[in-house]
Short mmCIF file of the C-alpha atoms (twelve columns), coordinates in Angstrom:
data_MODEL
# 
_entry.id   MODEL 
# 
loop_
_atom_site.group_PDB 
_atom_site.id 
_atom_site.type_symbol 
_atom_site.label_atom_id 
_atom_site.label_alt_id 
_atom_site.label_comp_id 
_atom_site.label_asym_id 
_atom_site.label_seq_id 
_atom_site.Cartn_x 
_atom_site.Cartn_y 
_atom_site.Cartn_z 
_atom_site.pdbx_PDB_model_num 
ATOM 1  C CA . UNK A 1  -38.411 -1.855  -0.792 1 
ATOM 2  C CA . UNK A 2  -37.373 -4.061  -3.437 1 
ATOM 3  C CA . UNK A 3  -34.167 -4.678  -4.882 1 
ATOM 4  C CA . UNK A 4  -34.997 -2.142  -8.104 1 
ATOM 5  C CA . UNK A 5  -36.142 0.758   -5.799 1 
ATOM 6  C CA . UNK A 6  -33.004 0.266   -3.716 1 
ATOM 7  C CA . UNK A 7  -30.813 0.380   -7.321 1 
ATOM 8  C CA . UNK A 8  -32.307 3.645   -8.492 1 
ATOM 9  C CA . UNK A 9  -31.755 5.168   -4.981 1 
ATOM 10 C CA . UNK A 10 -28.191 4.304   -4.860 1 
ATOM 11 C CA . UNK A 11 -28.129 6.045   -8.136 1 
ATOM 12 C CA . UNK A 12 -29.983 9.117   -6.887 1 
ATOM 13 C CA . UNK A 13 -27.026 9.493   -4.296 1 
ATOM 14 C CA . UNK A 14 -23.875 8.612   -6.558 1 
ATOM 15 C CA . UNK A 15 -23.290 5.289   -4.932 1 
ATOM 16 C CA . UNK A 16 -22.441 2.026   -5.952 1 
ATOM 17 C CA . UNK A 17 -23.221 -1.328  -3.885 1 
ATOM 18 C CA . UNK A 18 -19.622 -1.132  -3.447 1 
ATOM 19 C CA . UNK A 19 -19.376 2.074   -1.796 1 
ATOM 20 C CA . UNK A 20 -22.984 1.471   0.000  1 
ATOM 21 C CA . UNK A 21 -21.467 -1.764  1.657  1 
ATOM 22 C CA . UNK A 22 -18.631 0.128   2.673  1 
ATOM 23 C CA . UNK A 23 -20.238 3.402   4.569  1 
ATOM 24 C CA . UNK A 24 -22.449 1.073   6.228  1 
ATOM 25 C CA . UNK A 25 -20.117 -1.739  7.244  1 
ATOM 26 C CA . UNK A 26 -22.387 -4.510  5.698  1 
ATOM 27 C CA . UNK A 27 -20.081 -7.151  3.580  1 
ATOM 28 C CA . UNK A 28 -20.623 -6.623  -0.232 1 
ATOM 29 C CA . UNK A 29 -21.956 -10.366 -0.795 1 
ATOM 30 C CA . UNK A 30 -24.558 -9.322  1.852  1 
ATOM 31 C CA . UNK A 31 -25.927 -6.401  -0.550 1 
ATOM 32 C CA . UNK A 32 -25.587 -8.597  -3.478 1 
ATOM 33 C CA . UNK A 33 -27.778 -11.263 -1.853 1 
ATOM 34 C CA . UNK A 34 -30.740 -9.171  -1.533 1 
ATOM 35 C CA . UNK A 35 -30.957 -9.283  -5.192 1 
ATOM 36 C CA . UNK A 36 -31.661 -12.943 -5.074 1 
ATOM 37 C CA . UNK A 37 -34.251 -12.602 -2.608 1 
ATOM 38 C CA . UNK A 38 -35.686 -8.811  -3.614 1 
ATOM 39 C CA . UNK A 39 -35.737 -7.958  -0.021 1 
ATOM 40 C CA . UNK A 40 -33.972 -5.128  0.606  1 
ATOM 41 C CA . UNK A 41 -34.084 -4.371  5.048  1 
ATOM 42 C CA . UNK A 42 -36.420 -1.468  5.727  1 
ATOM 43 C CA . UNK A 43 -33.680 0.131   7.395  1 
ATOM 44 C CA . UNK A 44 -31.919 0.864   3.673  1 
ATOM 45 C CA . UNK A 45 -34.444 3.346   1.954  1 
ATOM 46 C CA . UNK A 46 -34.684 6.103   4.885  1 
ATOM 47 C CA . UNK A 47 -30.761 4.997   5.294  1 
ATOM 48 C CA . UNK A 48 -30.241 6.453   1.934  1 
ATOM 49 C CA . UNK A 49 -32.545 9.243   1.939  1 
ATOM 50 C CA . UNK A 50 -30.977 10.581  5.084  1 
ATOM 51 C CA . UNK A 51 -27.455 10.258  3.328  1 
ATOM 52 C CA . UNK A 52 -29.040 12.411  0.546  1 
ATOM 53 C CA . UNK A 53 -30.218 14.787  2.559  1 
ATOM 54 C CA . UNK A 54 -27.036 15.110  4.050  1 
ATOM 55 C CA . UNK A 55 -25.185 15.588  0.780  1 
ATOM 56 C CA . UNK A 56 -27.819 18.002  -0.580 1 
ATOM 57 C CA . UNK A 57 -27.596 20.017  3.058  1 
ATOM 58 C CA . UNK A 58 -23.172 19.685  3.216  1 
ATOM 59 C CA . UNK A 59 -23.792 21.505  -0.506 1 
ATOM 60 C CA . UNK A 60 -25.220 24.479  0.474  1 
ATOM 61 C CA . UNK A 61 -23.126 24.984  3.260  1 
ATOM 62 C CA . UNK A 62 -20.506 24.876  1.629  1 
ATOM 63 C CA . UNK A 63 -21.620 27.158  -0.811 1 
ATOM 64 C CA . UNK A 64 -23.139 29.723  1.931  1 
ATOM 65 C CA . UNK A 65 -19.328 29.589  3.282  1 
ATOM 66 C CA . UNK A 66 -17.913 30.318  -0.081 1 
ATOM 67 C CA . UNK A 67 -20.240 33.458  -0.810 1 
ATOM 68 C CA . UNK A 68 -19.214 34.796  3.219  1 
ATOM 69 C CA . UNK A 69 -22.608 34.766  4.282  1 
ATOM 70 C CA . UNK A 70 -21.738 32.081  6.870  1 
ATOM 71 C CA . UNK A 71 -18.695 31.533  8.557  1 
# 
């Protein structure tokens, strides 16, 4: 993945490099650098997929639990 697909999937999930360096206890400069050599790890894109499926799937529960039809 390059540096541009990683970008528009932080977006896709409401994240900032900020954040992203954070949750996955990577320094910030660490994320940064990437953009100077547009080689994102493989690990990042199904990284951030998962996370989205996550969100997406937390969503609905909580919505499921709201409406009573799960406890």
């Amino acid at each position: 993945m390059n540096y541009k697909e990683f970008e528009v999937l932080l977006k896709l999930n409401d994240l900032n490099k900020k954040e992203f360096a954070k949750i996955t206890e990577l320094s910030y400069q660490t994320v940064m650098n990437w953009n100077n050599t547009d080689n994102v790890p493989k690990w990042v894109k199904s990284w951030l997929e998962n996370y989205r499926e996550r969100k997406r799937f937390e969503s609905v529960k909580k919505t499921l639990k709201e409406t009573g039809v799960c406890a």
